[in-house]
GROMACS .gro file of C-alpha atoms in nm:
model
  299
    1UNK     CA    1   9.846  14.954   6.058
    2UNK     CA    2   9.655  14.694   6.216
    3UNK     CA    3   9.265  14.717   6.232
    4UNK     CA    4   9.093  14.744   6.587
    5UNK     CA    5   8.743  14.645   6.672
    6UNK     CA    6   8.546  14.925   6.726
    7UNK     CA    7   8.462  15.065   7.066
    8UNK     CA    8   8.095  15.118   7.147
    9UNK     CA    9   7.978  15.297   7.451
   10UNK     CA   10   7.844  14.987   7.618
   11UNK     CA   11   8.196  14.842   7.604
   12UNK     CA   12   8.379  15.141   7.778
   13UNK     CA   13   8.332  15.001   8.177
   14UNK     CA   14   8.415  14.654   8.075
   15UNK     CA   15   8.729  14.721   7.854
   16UNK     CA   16   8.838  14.965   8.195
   17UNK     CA   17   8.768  14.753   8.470
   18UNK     CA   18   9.072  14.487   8.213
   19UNK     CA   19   9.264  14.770   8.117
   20UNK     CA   20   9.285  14.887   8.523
   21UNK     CA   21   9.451  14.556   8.615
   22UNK     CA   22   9.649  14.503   8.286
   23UNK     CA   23   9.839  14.808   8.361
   24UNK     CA   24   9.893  14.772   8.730
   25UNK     CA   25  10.060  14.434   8.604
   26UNK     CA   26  10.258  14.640   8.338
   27UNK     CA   27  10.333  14.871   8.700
   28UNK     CA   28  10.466  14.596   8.922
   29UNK     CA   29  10.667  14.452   8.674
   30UNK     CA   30  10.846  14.769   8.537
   31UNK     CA   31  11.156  14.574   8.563
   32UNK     CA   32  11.075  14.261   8.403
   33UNK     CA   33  10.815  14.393   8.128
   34UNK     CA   34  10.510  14.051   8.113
   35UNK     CA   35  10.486  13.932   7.754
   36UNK     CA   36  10.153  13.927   7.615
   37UNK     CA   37  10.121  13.583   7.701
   38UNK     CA   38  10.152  13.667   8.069
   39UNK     CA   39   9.899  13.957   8.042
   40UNK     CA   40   9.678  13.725   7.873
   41UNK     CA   41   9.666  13.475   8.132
   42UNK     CA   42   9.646  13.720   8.467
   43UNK     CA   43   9.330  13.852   8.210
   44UNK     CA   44   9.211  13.463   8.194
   45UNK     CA   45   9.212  13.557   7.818
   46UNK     CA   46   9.351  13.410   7.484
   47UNK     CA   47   9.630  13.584   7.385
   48UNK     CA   48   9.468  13.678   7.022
   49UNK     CA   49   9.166  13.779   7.255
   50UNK     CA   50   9.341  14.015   7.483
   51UNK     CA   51   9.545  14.198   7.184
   52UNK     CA   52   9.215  14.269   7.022
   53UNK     CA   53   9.041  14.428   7.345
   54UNK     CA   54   9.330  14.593   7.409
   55UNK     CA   55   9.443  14.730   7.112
   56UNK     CA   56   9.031  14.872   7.064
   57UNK     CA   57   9.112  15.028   7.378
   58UNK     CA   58   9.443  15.133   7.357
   59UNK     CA   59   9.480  15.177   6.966
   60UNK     CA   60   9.814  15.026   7.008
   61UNK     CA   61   9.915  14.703   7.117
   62UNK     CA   62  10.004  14.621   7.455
   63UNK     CA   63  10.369  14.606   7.427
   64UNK     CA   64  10.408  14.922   7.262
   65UNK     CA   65  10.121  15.084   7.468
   66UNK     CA   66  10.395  14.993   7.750
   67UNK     CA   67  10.649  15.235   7.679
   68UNK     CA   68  10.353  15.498   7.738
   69UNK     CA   69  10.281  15.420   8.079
   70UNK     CA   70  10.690  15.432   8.227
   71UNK     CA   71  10.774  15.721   8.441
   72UNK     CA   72  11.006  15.873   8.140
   73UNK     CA   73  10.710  15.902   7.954
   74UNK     CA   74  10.611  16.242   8.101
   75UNK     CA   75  10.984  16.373   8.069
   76UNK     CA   76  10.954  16.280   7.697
   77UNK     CA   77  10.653  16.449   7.641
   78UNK     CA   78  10.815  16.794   7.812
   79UNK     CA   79  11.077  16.781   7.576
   80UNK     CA   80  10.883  16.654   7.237
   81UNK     CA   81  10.509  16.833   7.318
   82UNK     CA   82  10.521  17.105   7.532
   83UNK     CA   83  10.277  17.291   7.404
   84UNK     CA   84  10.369  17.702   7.450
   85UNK     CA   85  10.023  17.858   7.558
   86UNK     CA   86  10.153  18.209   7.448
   87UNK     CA   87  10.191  18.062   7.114
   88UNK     CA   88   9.849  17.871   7.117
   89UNK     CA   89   9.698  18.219   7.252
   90UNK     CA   90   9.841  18.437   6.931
   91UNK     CA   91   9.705  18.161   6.725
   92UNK     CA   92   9.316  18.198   6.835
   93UNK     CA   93   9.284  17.898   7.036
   94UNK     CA   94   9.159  18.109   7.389
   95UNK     CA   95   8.853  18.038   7.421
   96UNK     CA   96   8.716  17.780   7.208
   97UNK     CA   97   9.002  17.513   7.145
   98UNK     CA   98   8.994  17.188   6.931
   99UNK     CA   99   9.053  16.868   7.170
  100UNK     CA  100   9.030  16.514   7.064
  101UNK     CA  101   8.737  16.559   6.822
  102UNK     CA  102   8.573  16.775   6.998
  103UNK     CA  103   8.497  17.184   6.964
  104UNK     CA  104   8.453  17.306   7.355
  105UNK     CA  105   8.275  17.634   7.407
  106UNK     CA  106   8.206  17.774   7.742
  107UNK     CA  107   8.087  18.059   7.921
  108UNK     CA  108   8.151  18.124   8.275
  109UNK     CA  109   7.919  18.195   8.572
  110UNK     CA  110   7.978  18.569   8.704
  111UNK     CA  111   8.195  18.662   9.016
  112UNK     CA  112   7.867  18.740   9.251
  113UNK     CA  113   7.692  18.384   9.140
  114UNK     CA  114   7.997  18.136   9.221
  115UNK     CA  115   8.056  18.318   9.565
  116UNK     CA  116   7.659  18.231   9.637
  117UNK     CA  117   7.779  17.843   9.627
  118UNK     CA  118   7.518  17.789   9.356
  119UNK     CA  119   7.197  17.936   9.482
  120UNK     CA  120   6.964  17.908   9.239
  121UNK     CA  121   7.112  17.696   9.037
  122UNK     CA  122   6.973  17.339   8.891
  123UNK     CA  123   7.245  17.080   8.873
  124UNK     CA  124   7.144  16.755   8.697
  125UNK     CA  125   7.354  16.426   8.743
  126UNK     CA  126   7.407  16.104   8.573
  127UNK     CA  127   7.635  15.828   8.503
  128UNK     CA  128   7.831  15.696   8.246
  129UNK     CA  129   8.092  15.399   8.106
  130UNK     CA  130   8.353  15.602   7.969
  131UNK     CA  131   8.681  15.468   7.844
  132UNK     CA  132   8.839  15.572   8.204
  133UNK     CA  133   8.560  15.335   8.405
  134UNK     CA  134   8.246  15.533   8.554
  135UNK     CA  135   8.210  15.873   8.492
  136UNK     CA  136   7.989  16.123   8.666
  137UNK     CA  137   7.876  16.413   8.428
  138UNK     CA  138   7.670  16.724   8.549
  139UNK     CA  139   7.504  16.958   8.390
  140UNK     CA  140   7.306  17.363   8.381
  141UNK     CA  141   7.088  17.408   8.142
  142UNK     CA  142   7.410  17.599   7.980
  143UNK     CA  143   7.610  17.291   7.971
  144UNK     CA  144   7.846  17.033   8.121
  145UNK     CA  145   7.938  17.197   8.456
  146UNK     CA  146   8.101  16.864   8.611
  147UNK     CA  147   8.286  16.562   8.505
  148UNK     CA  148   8.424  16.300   8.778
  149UNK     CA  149   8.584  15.959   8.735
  150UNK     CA  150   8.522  15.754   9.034
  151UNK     CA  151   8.746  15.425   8.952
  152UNK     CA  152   8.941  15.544   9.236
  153UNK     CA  153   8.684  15.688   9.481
  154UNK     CA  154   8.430  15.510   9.413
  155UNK     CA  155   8.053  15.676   9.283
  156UNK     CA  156   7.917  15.807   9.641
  157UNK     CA  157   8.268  15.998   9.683
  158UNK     CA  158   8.285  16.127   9.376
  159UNK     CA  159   7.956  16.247   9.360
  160UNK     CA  160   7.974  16.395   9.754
  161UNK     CA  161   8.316  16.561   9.644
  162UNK     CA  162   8.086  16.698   9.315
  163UNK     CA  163   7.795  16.834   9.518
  164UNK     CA  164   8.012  17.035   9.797
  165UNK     CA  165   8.172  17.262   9.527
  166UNK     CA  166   7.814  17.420   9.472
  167UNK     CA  167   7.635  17.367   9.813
  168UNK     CA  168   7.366  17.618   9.787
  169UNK     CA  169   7.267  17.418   9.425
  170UNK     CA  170   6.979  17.198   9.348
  171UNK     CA  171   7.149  16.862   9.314
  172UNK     CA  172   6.918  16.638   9.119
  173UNK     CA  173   6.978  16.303   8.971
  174UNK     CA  174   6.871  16.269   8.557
  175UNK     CA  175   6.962  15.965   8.385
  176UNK     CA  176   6.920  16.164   8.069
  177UNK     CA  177   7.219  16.393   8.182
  178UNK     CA  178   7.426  16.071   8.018
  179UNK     CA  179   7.311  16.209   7.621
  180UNK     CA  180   7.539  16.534   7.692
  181UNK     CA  181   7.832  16.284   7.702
  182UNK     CA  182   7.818  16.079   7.352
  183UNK     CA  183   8.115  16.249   7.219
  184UNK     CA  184   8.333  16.292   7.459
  185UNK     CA  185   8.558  16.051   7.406
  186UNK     CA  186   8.706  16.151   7.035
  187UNK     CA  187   8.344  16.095   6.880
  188UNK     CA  188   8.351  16.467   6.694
  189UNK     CA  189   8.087  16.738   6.743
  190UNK     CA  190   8.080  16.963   7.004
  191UNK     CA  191   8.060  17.051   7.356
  192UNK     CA  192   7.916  17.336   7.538
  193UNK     CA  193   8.035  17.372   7.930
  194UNK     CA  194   7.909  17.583   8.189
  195UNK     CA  195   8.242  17.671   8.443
  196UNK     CA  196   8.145  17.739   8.776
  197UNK     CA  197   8.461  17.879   8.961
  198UNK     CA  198   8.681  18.205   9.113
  199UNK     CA  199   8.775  18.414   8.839
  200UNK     CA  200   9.138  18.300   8.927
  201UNK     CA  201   9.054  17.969   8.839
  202UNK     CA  202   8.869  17.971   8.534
  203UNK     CA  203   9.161  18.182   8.409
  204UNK     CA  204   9.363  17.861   8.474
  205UNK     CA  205   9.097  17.627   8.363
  206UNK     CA  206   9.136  17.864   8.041
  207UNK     CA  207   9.502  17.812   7.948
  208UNK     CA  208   9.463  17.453   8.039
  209UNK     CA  209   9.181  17.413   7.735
  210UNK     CA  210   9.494  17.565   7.452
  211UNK     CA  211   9.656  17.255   7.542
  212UNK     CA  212   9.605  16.973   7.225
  213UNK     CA  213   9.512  16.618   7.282
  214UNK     CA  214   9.873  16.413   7.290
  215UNK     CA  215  10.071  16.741   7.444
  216UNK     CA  216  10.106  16.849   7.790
  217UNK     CA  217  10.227  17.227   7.937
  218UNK     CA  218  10.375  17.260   8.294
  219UNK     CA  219  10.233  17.441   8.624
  220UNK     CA  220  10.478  17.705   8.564
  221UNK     CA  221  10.372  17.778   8.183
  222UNK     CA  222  10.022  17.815   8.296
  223UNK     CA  223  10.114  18.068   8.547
  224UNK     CA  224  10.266  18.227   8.293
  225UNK     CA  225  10.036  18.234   8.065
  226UNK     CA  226   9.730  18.361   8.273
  227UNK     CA  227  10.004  18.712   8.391
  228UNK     CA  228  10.127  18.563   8.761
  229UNK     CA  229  10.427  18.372   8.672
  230UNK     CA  230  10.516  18.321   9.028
  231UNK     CA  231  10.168  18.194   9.122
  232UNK     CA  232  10.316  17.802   9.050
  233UNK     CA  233  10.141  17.656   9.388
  234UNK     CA  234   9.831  17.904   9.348
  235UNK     CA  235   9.766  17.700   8.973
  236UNK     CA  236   9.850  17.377   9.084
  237UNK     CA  237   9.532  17.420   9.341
  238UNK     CA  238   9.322  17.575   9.102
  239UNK     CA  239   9.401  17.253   8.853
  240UNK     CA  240   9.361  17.054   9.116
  241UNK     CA  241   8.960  17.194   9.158
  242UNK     CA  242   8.949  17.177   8.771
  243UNK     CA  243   8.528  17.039   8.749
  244UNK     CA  244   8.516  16.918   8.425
  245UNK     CA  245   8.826  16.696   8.397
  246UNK     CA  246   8.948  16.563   8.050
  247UNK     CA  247   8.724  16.834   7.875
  248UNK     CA  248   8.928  17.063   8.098
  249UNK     CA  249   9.227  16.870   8.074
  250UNK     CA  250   9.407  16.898   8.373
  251UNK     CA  251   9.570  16.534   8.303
  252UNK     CA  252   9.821  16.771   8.068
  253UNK     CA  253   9.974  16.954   8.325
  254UNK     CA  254  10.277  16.802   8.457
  255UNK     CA  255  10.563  16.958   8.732
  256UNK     CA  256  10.849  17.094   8.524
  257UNK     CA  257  11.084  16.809   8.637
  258UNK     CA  258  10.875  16.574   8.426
  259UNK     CA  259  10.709  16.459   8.692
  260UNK     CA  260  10.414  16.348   8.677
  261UNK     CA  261  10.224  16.562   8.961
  262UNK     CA  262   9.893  16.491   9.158
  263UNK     CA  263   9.548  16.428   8.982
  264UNK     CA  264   9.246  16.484   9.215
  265UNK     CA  265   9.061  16.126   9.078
  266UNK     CA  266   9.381  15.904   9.123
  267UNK     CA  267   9.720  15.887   8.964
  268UNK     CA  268   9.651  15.531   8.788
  269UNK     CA  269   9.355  15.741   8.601
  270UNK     CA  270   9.595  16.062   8.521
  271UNK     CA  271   9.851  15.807   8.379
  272UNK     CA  272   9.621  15.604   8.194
  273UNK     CA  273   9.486  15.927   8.032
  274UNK     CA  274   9.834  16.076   7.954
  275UNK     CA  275   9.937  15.714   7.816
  276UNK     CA  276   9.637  15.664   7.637
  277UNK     CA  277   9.589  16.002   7.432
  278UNK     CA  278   9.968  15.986   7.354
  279UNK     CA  279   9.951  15.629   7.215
  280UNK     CA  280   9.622  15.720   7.012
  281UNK     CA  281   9.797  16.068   6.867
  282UNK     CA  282  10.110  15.857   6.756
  283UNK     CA  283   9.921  15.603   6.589
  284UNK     CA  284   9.708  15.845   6.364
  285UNK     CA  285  10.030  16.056   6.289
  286UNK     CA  286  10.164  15.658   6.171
  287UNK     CA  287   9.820  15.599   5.986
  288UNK     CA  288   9.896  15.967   5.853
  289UNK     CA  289  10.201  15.891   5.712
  290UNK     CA  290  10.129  15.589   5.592
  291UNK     CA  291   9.829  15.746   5.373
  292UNK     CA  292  10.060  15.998   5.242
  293UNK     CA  293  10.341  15.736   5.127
  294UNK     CA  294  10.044  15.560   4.995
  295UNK     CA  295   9.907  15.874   4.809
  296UNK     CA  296  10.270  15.952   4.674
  297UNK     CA  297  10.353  15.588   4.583
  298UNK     CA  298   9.981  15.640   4.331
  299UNK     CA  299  10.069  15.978   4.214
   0.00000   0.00000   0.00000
């Protein structure tokens, strides 16, 4: 396996803000697939340069990370991870589920409080780089509440979108909010969230945490899963108002068909998500492997 540079936080809007235009170059030339030379230059990089920024990124290389971005992509993951929620269920993920690195627990505000939009409620705000470009987290005093990327919308929308789901809240800005967020990204520990929603939803918002970093499920499974299998349209909406995306990971839902679906902060950032968790699962199963053969070639 190759070794990557590590990634510090400081890094994350920087190595997104390349990343974004590398792959819309990848995009456009689906057909003719650019050699790293070309991505290099439209980057105004080296070559050697670009592969290492990259690959930190990515933790693959670009060409390979290219086969994880093409629309058969999702249909491969439907056949090779579709994760069965009924099994995760039996198995005592509901609830508190491992994703990327990271234990989630969560309680959820009560029936009579969500339908008071917030009243009396303290929402702090801040912003981060994260590996996706700027990230808006929120946060109770119980936990993360909200998570928005706004490479697509931009920070005022984001925010504004944020805000209306709890009108009746204190909104206040806190800088400090940003601390809550230091492990997000596959950095271990653990993360408490505070789900504001309609009991329908955070039943969705439920299933969709039994679903492991690298795997997706389908609209339908989760409809399933949560007792309303015809309820398809009803779920996608209530993904679709998912507040704490990635944590929540709503990027791992996809429409049976294999495709790809909608993603409320931008398709480019649902793709890049799905593309970049599947490249990064792949290449520890490799590193995996390649410690075993290791072990057994010693033993």
């Amino acid at each position: 396996m190759t070794r990557h540079d590590p990634v510090t936080e400081s890094d994350h809007g920087y190595h997104w803000a390349v990343m974004r235009r590398a792959i819309d170059l990848i995009d456009a030339r689906a057909d003719d697939p650019p050699s790293l030379e070309d991505l290099a230059a439209e980057m105004r990089m080296s070559p050697a340069h670009f592969q290492r920024l990259f690959s930190a990124w990515a933790g693959v290389s670009p060409k390979r990370f290219q086969q994880y971005l093409t629309l058969g992509h999702a249909r491969a993951l439907l056949r090779e991870r579709a994760t069965m929620l009924e099994t995760a269920h039996a198995t005592g993920l509901s609830g508190t589920g491992r994703l990327h690195d990271l234990f989630l627990r969560w309680e959820a505000m009560s029936p009579g409080d969500y339908a008071r939009g917030g009243a009396g409620l303290v929402i702090r705000h801040g912003w981060v780089d994260g590996p996706f470009g700027d990230t808006l987290v929120m946060a109770t005093d119980r936990g993360i509440c909200g998570l928005a990327f706004a490479a697509e919308t931009g920070r005022d929308a984001a925010l504004a979108d944020m805000a209306a789901r709890w009108p009746v809240a204190e909104h206040r800005p806190d800088p400090s909010v940003a601390d809550l967020a230091g492990g997000l990204w596959g950095g271990g520990g653990e993360a408490r969230l505070h789900l504001i929603g309609a009991p329908f939803q955070i039943k969705v918002w439920e299933a969709l945490m039994q679903v492991p970093s690298g795997h997706v499920t389908t609209y339908g499974a989760i409809a399933a899963r949560i007792g309303n299998p015809r309820a398809v349209r009803a779920v996608g909406t209530a993904v679709g108002r998912n507040p704490v995306s990635w944590l929540i990971p709503c990027h791992r839902a996809l429409r049976k068909s294999g495709g790809i679906g909608g993603y409320h902060w931008g398709l480019p950032v649902k793709r890049a998500m799905l593309a970049w968790e599947g490249a990064r699962a792949d290449a520890a199963g490799e590193a995996g492997g390649d410690a075993g053969a290791g072990a057994a070639a010693r033993a």
